[in-house]
Amino acid sequence: MLSHMTRKEKTLLHRILGGLLLFALALFFRHFPLEAAFSHSLSLILLVIAYLLVGADILWRAVRTIASGQVFDENFLMSVATIGAFILGESPEGTAVMLFYQIGELFQSLAVSKSRRSIAALMDIRPDYANLVRDGQVLQVDPEEVSVGQQIVIRPGERVPLDGVVEEGISTLDTSALTGESAPRDVGPGESVISGCINQTGLLTVRVVREFGESTVSKILELVETAADKKSRSEAFITRFARYYTPAVVIGAVLLAVLPPWLLGQAFSVWVERALIFLVISCPCALVVSVPLSFFGGIGGASKAGILVKGGNYLEALAHMETVVFDKTGTLTKGVFSVGEVWSKTMERQELLHLAAYAEAHSSHPIAKSIQMAYGKPLDPGLIGSVEELPGRGVRAVIEGKTVLAGNRRLMEGLALPAQLPVGTLVHLAVDGVYAGYLLIGDVLKEDAHRAIDRLKAEGIRTTVMLTGDEDAVGRQVAEELGMDRVYTRLLPQDKVERVEALLREKSPKGVLAFVGDGINDAPVLARADLGIAMGGLGSDAAIEAADVVIMTDEPSKLAVAMGISRRTLRIARQNVTFALGVKAVVLLLGALGYASMWMAVFADVGVTVLAILNAIRALNVTSLLEDTPPRG
Amino acid sequence: MKKTIKLQDLDCANCAAKIESAIAKLDGVDSIRVSFLSQRMVLEARDDGFEEVLAAAKKVAKKIGPDLVFLN
């Protein structure tokens, strides 16, 4: 902390040290008098010098803000309290109060600077340059100067400057800065890379897909920067509270100074001193700084874990989740279809697959692609006679002279299907009017899907819901396997919104309903839910835009981690508020009754500030929450 | 129109809160967010006469926190 002080902070530190030294000397002369009157005056002079050394800027600021009409400014109140102490003949108290107050201020400043630096270091993913390929030459340019379609070269050890697609080269990427994942990602030709990652082993030639301003790294930086702007309810509360707290305490001070002497006929000075103690406690600084600092730390810590939270209010909402609604495809499943089973009674399985692959040759549907991939061999267009698409049912093609029908049940009307059919997406085939067999297409669950649901339940989520456009049987099977509480199948995109609205009506007023989706067509639902969570993946724009929380690694299990971080942050903030208010209340009470001195008051105040800030910084530390998430890959 | 102004020497969290509520009361301001921790303020105001509103906001901010410096 000490090595990075700004000039202002260093000066303040020196002034404080000087002040402490003079203060010690003054006390020395007070208690070990060389010659009574002389040493007393000397002591007083030393105290005044110490006071001015440490407090000059506070006094100056007090004057300036009074001039503009701000009465409840902490500088003014602190000045009044300390000058009042001097007037009452309590010079050591006055000096001590100013000294400790400044120590508290310095500490606060250092802590805030450190937090800002930590977050900046986390976010040090900004690339400084790009190697542009132009006319056969490689030039180092500002990433902002590169346009879409141009080619760049990324050497081993360099940071990927822009989003793009690999044209040449094989390498591994370190995505930890963006995703929190330590396992490197392999990339090769045809695969996309995102800005901010570090290229590790090989030389990559990449064609740029997005401009710098629109690139993933720019968007992430912007997100984290603006996240601190969106205040949580706790922060808003503290700010409002502080606005009333200060005037209340000051008025209390005035009443305390005036009423008891007047009503009880006691000496003014006694009560004025107590009133001054009130003034010392009147600054709610510890509170007002520590709560936002906790949230700042929480958001930063979450980014380190690969979870982008777009605002303090969303971080707060994570802790209050009651119902979590998952979209199935792409969120709980990989969204990549693969052929599971090939069945035929009339021909060899390989023959069925061959016909299916050819029939689906012209389709770009993921299911068609999975069949082609399972077939594995390149397709000879000469074998395809004609292809006719039958919307909602499938396709009719003439392959090698045979009429092949490939599609769903509806296409097989009139034909005899086997009695026992497995559950799942089936592509049936009929050849020359006779039912030939089927292919079972499956969508694989993500490795951490089970863990995701289990952990959420462990954290106390009341209801887990799955929404899918799949057929009933498939949807239910997946939901049951994962242990989800409810499932709604055969949903069209607009049905999903309605379903979420119905669920919103069911939940308790304070509970939060979260929707987790992969963003491609989930934007309306993400917006409608209390908390929209998107699988950020490799730059799925719609997701990052519409959602409130983005999970960079596409792992649904990270949701439970986010919840943990959120609860921890709220706990820390709550601890700080209770602690600070509690101590202040006690000191005010003791002060009013005459059991506290100004020493105690400022000591307690500064002590509370320091502790609250140290506690708030704890929110940045996320490692313990990540411990049971095993590394991927 | 929305503009983000970077700040320097915004020293105390209390000041940030006071500045935010003071600017919010100004004529023409749609929304204002001042963040002490990220040292910035985001002002949203009507397009017509935006510069005047911005200038008024800056003046109010300076009154509450005289040490404040605007970086843009």
XYZ file of C-alpha atoms in Angstrom:
705
model
C 0.000 0.000 0.000
C 2.733 2.427 0.912
C 4.769 2.158 -2.242
C 2.192 3.672 -4.557
C 1.263 6.835 -2.683
C 0.431 9.914 -4.635
C 2.222 13.132 -3.919
C -0.736 14.421 -1.967
C -0.800 11.315 0.154
C 2.933 11.443 0.800
C 2.738 15.062 1.888
C -0.089 14.267 4.250
C 1.900 11.396 5.711
C 4.846 13.674 6.359
C 2.636 16.280 7.929
C 1.089 13.659 10.179
C 4.483 12.324 11.233
C 5.679 15.860 11.929
C 2.519 16.552 13.858
C 2.877 13.388 15.927
C 6.445 14.284 16.781
C 5.543 17.787 17.880
C 2.586 16.409 19.785
C 4.807 13.958 21.648
C 7.232 16.749 22.473
C 4.416 18.958 23.689
C 3.127 16.245 25.974
C 6.608 15.677 27.250
C 6.968 19.301 28.208
C 3.595 19.257 29.867
C 4.366 16.410 32.152
C 7.989 17.015 32.846
C 8.065 20.737 33.396
C 11.445 22.388 33.314
C 10.052 25.582 34.649
C 6.264 25.504 35.044
C 5.012 28.581 33.164
C 7.650 28.369 30.436
C 7.178 24.709 29.658
C 3.434 25.124 29.660
C 3.624 27.903 27.079
C 6.168 25.951 25.069
C 3.903 22.978 25.163
C 0.996 25.086 23.996
C 3.008 26.566 21.141
C 4.117 23.118 20.051
C 0.520 21.921 20.143
C -0.669 24.821 18.034
C 2.088 24.259 15.511
C 1.271 20.581 15.354
C -2.390 21.403 14.961
C -1.813 23.821 12.121
C 0.671 21.526 10.432
C -1.831 18.715 10.325
C -5.054 20.619 10.073
C -4.371 23.655 7.917
C -6.029 22.255 4.818
C -9.093 21.193 6.791
C -9.482 24.687 8.164
C -8.993 26.198 4.744
C -11.577 23.919 3.168
C -13.976 24.718 5.993
C -13.698 28.408 5.204
C -14.303 27.826 1.512
C -17.354 25.639 1.939
C -18.901 27.940 4.509
C -18.552 30.725 1.998
C -20.733 28.740 -0.389
C -23.319 28.029 2.281
C -22.549 24.418 3.194
C -22.952 24.188 6.929
C -22.918 20.466 7.411
C -19.585 19.893 5.765
C -17.251 17.604 7.706
C -14.342 20.015 7.377
C -16.359 22.769 9.022
C -17.620 20.549 11.813
C -14.175 19.156 12.529
C -12.758 22.684 12.626
C -15.445 23.858 15.026
C -14.880 20.875 17.290
C -11.122 21.322 17.494
C -11.112 25.092 17.770
C -13.775 24.737 20.424
C -11.460 22.387 22.298
C -8.683 24.945 22.173
C -11.013 27.647 23.439
C -12.018 25.483 26.348
C -8.369 25.154 27.228
C -8.092 21.578 26.040
C -5.323 22.046 23.534
C -3.981 18.490 23.645
C -7.475 17.209 22.869
C -7.912 19.596 20.005
C -4.607 18.663 18.453
C -5.146 14.961 19.004
C -8.534 15.067 17.341
C -7.143 16.773 14.287
C -4.212 14.365 14.139
C -6.293 11.250 14.342
C -8.860 12.582 11.939
C -6.164 13.120 9.350
C -4.742 9.677 9.989
C -8.177 8.288 9.266
C -8.427 10.345 6.097
C -5.035 9.199 4.879
C -5.897 5.587 5.496
C -9.177 5.948 3.669
C -7.422 7.552 0.731
C -4.813 4.793 0.559
C -7.411 2.057 0.797
C -9.532 3.534 -1.955
C -6.496 4.000 -4.188
C -5.470 0.420 -3.582
C -8.920 -0.871 -4.441
C -8.978 1.147 -7.612
C -5.555 -0.174 -8.544
C -6.560 -3.763 -7.823
C -9.547 -3.483 -10.084
C -7.465 -1.779 -12.746
C -4.909 -4.584 -12.550
C -7.631 -7.188 -12.908
C -8.823 -5.327 -15.896
C -5.418 -4.885 -17.426
C -6.557 -6.726 -20.475
C -6.348 -3.749 -22.770
C -4.137 -4.519 -25.777
C -1.694 -1.804 -26.726
C -0.977 -2.637 -30.332
C -1.848 -4.867 -33.254
C 0.418 -6.318 -35.940
C -1.315 -5.399 -39.148
C -0.483 -7.254 -42.355
C -0.425 -4.793 -45.229
C 1.047 -5.437 -48.687
C 3.010 -8.378 -47.386
C 4.526 -6.374 -44.553
C 3.765 -6.482 -40.866
C 3.287 -3.093 -39.222
C 2.694 -2.335 -35.589
C -0.353 -0.103 -35.269
C -2.873 1.099 -32.736
C -5.656 -1.506 -32.495
C -8.169 1.261 -33.142
C -6.773 1.731 -36.633
C -7.525 -1.776 -37.834
C -10.712 -2.326 -39.813
C -12.927 -5.353 -40.237
C -11.615 -7.782 -42.833
C -7.977 -6.865 -42.422
C -5.406 -9.413 -41.405
C -3.327 -9.313 -38.261
C -0.558 -11.465 -36.909
C -0.350 -12.474 -33.267
C 2.993 -13.731 -32.044
C 3.481 -16.050 -29.080
C 3.321 -14.123 -25.833
C 1.350 -11.259 -27.304
C -2.148 -10.234 -26.312
C -4.906 -10.747 -28.871
C -5.811 -7.168 -29.865
C -9.065 -7.716 -31.759
C -11.849 -10.250 -32.191
C -11.338 -12.397 -35.260
C -11.148 -15.769 -36.970
C -7.935 -17.743 -37.331
C -6.780 -18.136 -40.928
C -3.437 -19.784 -40.351
C -1.653 -21.266 -37.417
C -2.343 -23.405 -34.381
C -1.886 -22.218 -30.837
C -3.202 -22.178 -27.307
C -4.801 -19.144 -25.693
C -4.718 -18.056 -22.086
C -8.212 -16.787 -21.421
C -7.820 -16.405 -17.660
C -8.007 -12.615 -17.627
C -11.436 -12.744 -19.203
C -12.894 -15.954 -17.930
C -11.004 -16.818 -14.769
C -10.159 -20.180 -16.338
C -6.645 -21.389 -15.895
C -6.845 -24.129 -18.539
C -5.699 -22.827 -21.934
C -7.863 -23.086 -25.002
C -6.681 -24.663 -28.226
C -7.360 -22.783 -31.437
C -6.795 -23.537 -35.083
C -7.864 -22.361 -38.520
C -11.539 -21.483 -38.737
C -11.927 -20.923 -35.021
C -12.632 -17.580 -33.448
C -10.434 -15.747 -31.002
C -11.457 -12.910 -28.742
C -9.514 -9.842 -27.788
C -7.896 -9.706 -24.387
C -6.612 -13.270 -24.327
C -2.912 -14.011 -24.425
C -1.545 -16.088 -27.271
C 0.764 -18.678 -25.879
C 2.489 -21.130 -28.175
C 2.084 -20.567 -31.905
C 2.001 -17.782 -34.436
C -1.534 -16.933 -35.531
C -2.742 -15.118 -38.605
C -6.186 -13.753 -37.883
C -8.807 -12.002 -39.983
C -10.435 -9.229 -37.980
C -14.162 -9.555 -37.398
C -14.907 -6.569 -35.166
C -13.478 -3.126 -34.759
C -11.686 -2.248 -31.555
C -14.484 -0.122 -30.159
C -16.914 -3.011 -30.598
C -14.524 -5.742 -29.537
C -15.075 -8.009 -26.587
C -12.274 -6.476 -24.570
C -13.600 -2.940 -25.018
C -17.060 -4.024 -24.022
C -15.848 -5.814 -20.926
C -13.747 -2.873 -19.801
C -16.671 -0.555 -20.285
C -18.972 -2.888 -18.382
C -16.762 -3.142 -15.326
C -16.080 0.585 -15.339
C -19.730 1.475 -15.422
C -20.732 -1.231 -12.977
C -19.621 0.949 -10.074
C -22.089 3.620 -11.209
C -25.184 1.515 -10.748
C -25.775 1.713 -7.018
C -27.268 -1.076 -5.038
C -30.116 -0.533 -2.629
C -27.706 -0.733 0.295
C -25.563 2.020 -1.144
C -28.565 4.210 -1.857
C -29.773 3.683 1.688
C -26.427 4.617 3.207
C -26.227 7.785 1.147
C -29.692 8.856 2.200
C -28.972 7.952 5.797
C -25.762 9.966 5.855
C -27.628 13.002 4.618
C -29.882 12.903 7.673
C -27.331 11.639 10.142
C -25.002 14.625 10.070
C -27.609 17.343 10.593
C -29.246 15.239 13.299
C -26.035 14.864 15.264
C -25.122 18.520 14.844
C -28.521 19.637 16.062
C -28.108 17.203 18.913
C -24.781 18.834 19.694
C -26.294 22.285 19.770
C -29.126 21.136 22.000
C -26.671 19.380 24.258
C -24.582 22.507 24.572
C -27.514 24.766 25.288
C -30.358 22.924 27.024
C -28.801 21.209 30.060
C -26.923 24.308 31.249
C -30.050 26.359 30.794
C -32.435 23.845 32.361
C -30.184 22.456 35.040
C -28.227 25.609 35.710
C -24.915 23.852 35.212
C -21.708 25.222 33.787
C -21.657 25.802 30.045
C -18.186 24.495 29.526
C -18.953 20.977 30.657
C -21.806 20.627 28.252
C -20.093 22.392 25.426
C -17.288 19.899 25.685
C -19.762 17.084 25.384
C -21.367 18.803 22.454
C -17.984 18.984 20.765
C -17.682 15.233 21.153
C -20.920 14.972 19.207
C -19.415 17.036 16.447
C -16.420 14.749 16.242
C -18.711 11.773 15.722
C -20.905 13.635 13.266
C -19.077 12.463 10.185
C -20.434 9.190 8.782
C -17.384 8.791 6.572
C -16.681 5.203 7.499
C -20.141 4.157 6.446
C -20.330 6.166 3.311
C -17.057 4.782 2.024
C -17.109 1.220 3.212
C -20.398 0.172 1.656
C -19.600 1.215 -1.919
C -16.104 -0.131 -1.395
C -17.508 -3.542 -0.504
C -19.603 -3.584 -3.650
C -16.716 -2.328 -5.719
C -14.663 -5.192 -4.354
C -17.466 -7.675 -4.930
C -17.874 -6.684 -8.570
C -14.118 -6.766 -9.105
C -13.836 -10.131 -7.434
C -16.619 -11.498 -9.594
C -14.818 -10.305 -12.751
C -11.785 -12.227 -11.614
C -13.980 -15.322 -11.525
C -15.183 -14.695 -15.052
C -18.553 -13.325 -13.968
C -19.401 -9.832 -15.150
C -21.948 -8.088 -12.985
C -23.241 -4.911 -14.517
C -24.128 -3.059 -11.363
C -24.154 -3.109 -7.572
C -27.909 -3.568 -7.658
C -27.522 -6.759 -9.710
C -24.882 -8.064 -7.344
C -27.392 -7.525 -4.580
C -30.163 -9.248 -6.519
C -28.016 -12.368 -6.905
C -28.171 -12.927 -3.175
C -31.966 -12.817 -3.146
C -32.625 -15.304 -5.941
C -35.616 -17.477 -5.266
C -36.553 -18.916 -8.636
C -34.043 -19.705 -11.360
C -35.329 -20.349 -14.863
C -33.008 -22.023 -17.340
C -33.269 -22.136 -21.072
C -32.243 -25.638 -22.092
C -30.398 -25.493 -25.371
C -27.061 -23.770 -25.176
C -27.374 -23.044 -21.477
C -27.660 -26.445 -19.811
C -26.712 -28.316 -22.941
C -23.863 -27.692 -25.285
C -26.166 -26.783 -28.150
C -24.184 -29.078 -30.351
C -26.169 -31.959 -31.746
C -24.667 -35.361 -32.327
C -25.952 -38.625 -33.709
C -26.439 -41.078 -30.878
C -27.990 -44.086 -32.413
C -28.613 -45.397 -35.938
C -31.286 -48.086 -36.255
C -32.577 -49.931 -39.251
C -34.313 -53.227 -39.880
C -34.126 -53.134 -43.645
C -30.511 -52.213 -44.293
C -27.035 -51.780 -42.873
C -26.692 -48.872 -40.416
C -23.926 -47.372 -42.470
C -26.213 -47.422 -45.525
C -28.967 -45.610 -43.604
C -26.506 -43.014 -42.426
C -25.219 -42.631 -45.970
C -28.716 -41.947 -47.308
C -29.550 -39.605 -44.456
C -26.380 -37.602 -44.948
C -27.064 -37.201 -48.654
C -30.707 -36.291 -48.089
C -29.706 -33.583 -45.632
C -26.791 -32.438 -47.757
C -28.255 -29.063 -48.582
C -29.508 -28.235 -45.129
C -27.603 -25.990 -42.748
C -29.745 -26.958 -39.777
C -27.659 -28.126 -36.780
C -29.345 -31.506 -36.928
C -28.410 -31.917 -40.563
C -24.872 -30.911 -39.729
C -24.623 -33.508 -37.008
C -25.702 -36.204 -39.470
C -23.099 -35.076 -41.977
C -20.474 -35.072 -39.279
C -21.427 -38.560 -38.163
C -21.189 -39.753 -41.749
C -17.745 -38.286 -41.965
C -17.105 -38.732 -45.658
C -17.219 -35.969 -48.266
C -20.452 -35.868 -50.290
C -20.518 -36.400 -54.052
C -23.152 -34.058 -55.472
C -23.495 -36.303 -58.509
C -25.388 -38.848 -56.458
C -28.123 -36.375 -55.529
C -30.938 -36.248 -58.030
C -33.345 -33.756 -56.565
C -34.069 -32.291 -53.171
C -37.418 -30.970 -52.048
C -37.913 -29.321 -48.691
C -41.153 -30.084 -46.892
C -41.470 -27.418 -44.224
C -42.346 -28.653 -40.761
C -41.831 -32.232 -41.843
C -38.476 -32.797 -43.482
C -37.055 -33.369 -46.915
C -37.673 -35.554 -49.949
C -34.669 -36.351 -52.060
C -33.712 -38.671 -54.854
C -30.422 -40.310 -53.969
C -28.800 -42.805 -56.331
C -32.143 -43.211 -58.029
C -34.022 -44.002 -54.811
C -36.698 -41.747 -53.322
C -35.678 -40.957 -49.780
C -37.827 -39.254 -47.194
C -36.002 -37.908 -44.151
C -37.773 -36.057 -41.400
C -40.011 -36.261 -38.400
C -42.981 -38.454 -37.572
C -45.347 -36.395 -39.617
C -43.399 -37.152 -42.758
C -43.819 -40.889 -42.063
C -47.591 -40.733 -42.225
C -49.089 -43.927 -43.440
C -45.940 -45.901 -42.842
C -45.440 -48.474 -40.123
C -43.079 -47.226 -37.460
C -41.482 -49.511 -34.911
C -43.428 -49.908 -31.682
C -40.580 -49.014 -29.398
C -38.984 -45.676 -30.092
C -36.303 -44.103 -27.910
C -36.892 -40.729 -26.340
C -35.265 -37.915 -28.182
C -35.112 -36.096 -31.448
C -35.554 -38.667 -34.180
C -34.887 -38.344 -37.878
C -36.889 -41.069 -39.584
C -36.084 -42.345 -43.043
C -38.246 -43.997 -45.643
C -36.842 -45.360 -48.920
C -39.084 -45.873 -51.945
C -42.181 -45.817 -49.756
C -40.954 -48.249 -47.129
C -39.937 -47.241 -43.620
C -36.195 -47.708 -43.352
C -35.129 -46.686 -39.876
C -34.160 -43.707 -37.731
C -31.287 -41.698 -36.359
C -31.382 -40.531 -32.754
C -30.035 -37.013 -32.421
C -29.013 -35.866 -28.988
C -28.009 -32.591 -27.481
C -25.296 -33.243 -24.952
C -25.533 -31.847 -21.453
C -22.734 -29.572 -20.326
C -20.285 -31.232 -17.968
C -21.214 -28.934 -15.117
C -24.972 -28.920 -15.666
C -25.620 -31.339 -12.802
C -23.329 -29.429 -10.517
C -25.015 -26.196 -11.481
C -28.426 -27.358 -10.318
C -27.127 -29.175 -7.244
C -25.187 -26.177 -6.036
C -28.106 -23.848 -6.546
C -30.298 -26.092 -4.484
C -27.614 -26.239 -1.826
C -27.617 -22.447 -1.728
C -31.333 -22.479 -1.059
C -32.977 -21.745 -4.394
C -36.617 -22.604 -3.992
C -37.568 -23.447 -7.532
C -35.508 -24.452 -10.545
C -37.324 -24.326 -13.865
C -36.379 -25.416 -17.351
C -37.835 -23.931 -20.498
C -37.378 -25.568 -23.857
C -38.773 -25.686 -27.335
C -38.158 -29.416 -27.389
C -40.747 -32.126 -27.474
C -42.310 -33.129 -24.191
C -40.543 -36.445 -23.786
C -37.096 -35.052 -24.417
C -37.593 -32.029 -22.253
C -38.873 -34.021 -19.329
C -36.076 -36.533 -19.570
C -33.401 -33.878 -19.352
C -35.180 -32.041 -16.552
C -35.547 -35.204 -14.545
C -31.943 -36.136 -15.033
C -30.837 -32.781 -13.714
C -33.269 -32.796 -10.842
C -35.115 -29.671 -11.847
C -38.333 -28.787 -10.063
C -40.340 -27.841 -13.112
C -40.147 -28.081 -16.856
C -42.143 -26.475 -19.640
C -41.762 -27.914 -23.100
C -42.713 -27.173 -26.696
C -42.286 -23.459 -26.115
C -41.961 -20.935 -28.886
C -39.912 -17.848 -28.039
C -42.977 -15.777 -27.172
C -44.284 -18.584 -24.964
C -41.138 -18.299 -22.896
C -41.902 -14.690 -22.030
C -45.425 -15.610 -20.982
C -44.156 -18.471 -18.885
C -41.661 -16.209 -17.101
C -44.407 -13.663 -16.454
C -46.551 -16.378 -14.892
C -43.645 -17.427 -12.696
C -43.056 -13.824 -11.709
C -46.592 -13.634 -10.414
C -46.009 -16.702 -8.313
C -42.916 -15.653 -6.456
C -42.750 -13.813 -3.158
C -42.393 -10.020 -3.291
C -38.792 -9.885 -2.148
C -37.604 -12.923 -4.049
C -35.729 -12.502 -7.276
C -36.498 -14.459 -10.422
C -33.456 -15.062 -12.560
C -33.448 -16.257 -16.152
C -30.383 -17.904 -17.595
C -30.091 -18.075 -21.345
C -27.583 -18.073 -24.167
C -28.916 -14.877 -25.585
C -29.461 -15.572 -29.227
C -33.222 -15.232 -29.044
C -33.551 -14.792 -25.309
C -33.234 -11.026 -25.182
C -36.891 -10.324 -24.356
C -36.936 -12.913 -21.587
C -33.637 -11.673 -20.190
C -35.130 -8.217 -20.018
C -38.395 -9.379 -18.454
C -36.852 -11.395 -15.621
C -35.744 -9.643 -12.434
C -32.218 -10.766 -13.152
C -31.078 -11.669 -16.639
C -28.027 -13.916 -16.815
C -26.383 -14.726 -20.104
C -23.783 -17.219 -21.173
C -21.326 -14.724 -22.573
C -19.488 -17.315 -24.541
C -17.248 -16.032 -27.197
C -18.828 -12.667 -27.753
C -22.505 -13.395 -28.152
C -23.552 -9.764 -28.548
C -27.241 -10.061 -27.863
C -26.452 -11.773 -24.575
C -23.978 -9.219 -23.333
C -26.330 -6.389 -24.241
C -29.587 -7.646 -22.773
C -28.348 -9.360 -19.647
C -27.533 -8.001 -16.205
C -24.913 -10.626 -15.439
C -22.672 -12.321 -17.994
C -20.936 -15.629 -17.313
C -17.890 -15.507 -19.536
C -17.175 -19.232 -19.479
C -20.649 -20.477 -20.388
C -20.644 -22.617 -17.249
C -24.038 -22.594 -15.518
C -22.356 -23.734 -12.306
C -20.781 -20.286 -12.042
C -24.197 -18.985 -11.068
C -23.826 -20.542 -7.656
C -20.391 -18.928 -7.353
C -21.913 -15.562 -8.220
C -24.510 -16.073 -5.529
C -21.753 -16.846 -3.042
C -19.844 -13.700 -3.925
C -22.991 -11.649 -3.649
C -23.952 -12.989 -0.253
C -20.456 -12.434 1.026
C -20.411 -8.855 -0.194
C -23.748 -8.118 1.421
C -22.579 -9.730 4.638
C -19.462 -7.571 4.713
C -21.460 -4.432 4.008
C -23.949 -5.311 6.718
C -21.157 -6.004 9.207
C -19.667 -2.614 8.503
C -22.913 -0.735 8.880
C -23.864 -2.439 12.145
C -20.379 -2.064 13.567
C -19.974 1.587 12.603
C -23.435 2.644 13.736
C -23.153 0.635 16.915
C -19.883 2.176 17.950
C -21.056 5.659 17.084
C -24.240 5.216 19.102
C -22.274 4.031 22.120
C -19.841 6.935 21.936
C -22.662 9.435 21.538
C -24.366 8.039 24.599
C -21.210 7.973 26.681
C -20.321 11.433 25.444
C -23.686 12.869 26.416
C -23.441 11.364 29.867
C -19.925 12.627 30.348
C -18.145 9.305 30.323
C -16.237 9.911 27.110
C -13.536 12.353 26.218
C -12.722 13.799 22.823
C -9.764 11.444 22.681
C -11.972 8.427 22.931
C -14.411 9.817 20.432
C -11.950 10.437 17.647
C -10.057 7.264 18.423
C -13.243 5.241 18.164
C -14.259 7.054 15.016
C -10.950 6.547 13.241
C -10.699 2.989 14.515
C -14.111 2.197 13.097
C -13.181 3.772 9.776
C -10.003 1.766 9.485
C -11.648 -1.509 10.415
C -14.637 -0.941 8.149
C -12.393 -0.215 5.205
C -10.160 -3.209 5.841
C -13.253 -5.368 6.031
C -14.583 -3.930 2.799
C -11.386 -4.799 0.977
C -11.996 -8.403 1.922
C -14.788 -8.432 -0.640
C -12.181 -8.498 -3.394
C -10.874 -11.843 -2.286
C -12.726 -14.526 -4.203
C -10.375 -17.470 -4.190
C -12.042 -19.296 -1.317
C -15.344 -19.294 -3.156
C -13.790 -20.796 -6.252
C -12.001 -23.618 -4.503
C -14.450 -26.361 -5.267
C -14.793 -25.514 -8.934
C -12.443 -27.932 -10.670
C -10.454 -26.581 -13.604
C -11.834 -27.321 -17.041
C -10.039 -29.150 -19.814
C -27.600 13.145 -24.578
C -25.342 11.286 -22.188
C -21.826 12.334 -21.271
C -19.251 10.743 -18.996
C -16.928 13.147 -17.223
C -13.791 11.825 -15.602
C -12.923 13.365 -12.267
C -9.842 13.832 -10.186
C -9.401 14.605 -6.512
C -12.934 13.758 -5.596
C -11.833 13.199 -2.049
C -14.668 12.056 0.017
C -17.556 9.736 -0.603
C -19.907 12.123 1.146
C -19.068 14.887 -1.281
C -19.828 12.587 -4.197
C -23.266 11.905 -2.762
C -23.934 15.585 -2.105
C -22.842 16.538 -5.600
C -25.101 13.907 -7.084
C -28.192 15.116 -5.260
C -27.398 18.772 -5.959
C -26.969 18.231 -9.691
C -30.120 16.118 -9.811
C -32.079 19.200 -8.749
C -30.820 21.283 -11.654
C -33.130 22.249 -14.457
C -32.754 20.092 -17.562
C -31.033 17.169 -15.891
C -32.601 13.799 -16.740
C -30.254 11.708 -14.650
C -26.929 12.019 -12.903
C -24.679 9.422 -11.387
C -21.542 10.288 -9.499
C -19.253 7.485 -8.480
C -16.592 8.206 -5.927
C -14.869 4.895 -6.445
C -14.559 5.010 -10.203
C -14.022 8.798 -10.128
C -16.534 9.693 -12.795
C -19.881 11.293 -13.290
C -22.424 10.398 -15.946
C -24.808 13.158 -16.902
C -27.901 12.638 -19.005
C -29.763 15.743 -20.092
C -31.819 17.104 -22.957
C -29.929 17.532 -26.221
C -30.989 21.125 -26.620
C -28.768 23.267 -24.417
C -26.754 20.323 -23.126
C -23.599 22.406 -22.789
C -25.345 24.879 -20.473
C -26.653 22.123 -18.237
C -23.179 20.567 -18.146
C -21.607 23.891 -17.203
C -24.171 24.421 -14.436
C -23.533 20.904 -13.150
C -19.787 21.497 -13.075
C -20.303 24.746 -11.190
C -22.426 23.063 -8.546
C -19.876 20.279 -8.189
C -17.054 22.754 -7.688
C -19.017 24.558 -5.016
C -19.390 21.430 -2.935
C -15.925 20.080 -3.565
C -13.578 22.953 -4.346
C -10.605 20.671 -4.935
C -12.393 18.853 -7.719
C -10.769 18.695 -11.140
C -12.582 17.800 -14.355
C -10.509 15.768 -16.770
C -12.756 16.252 -19.780
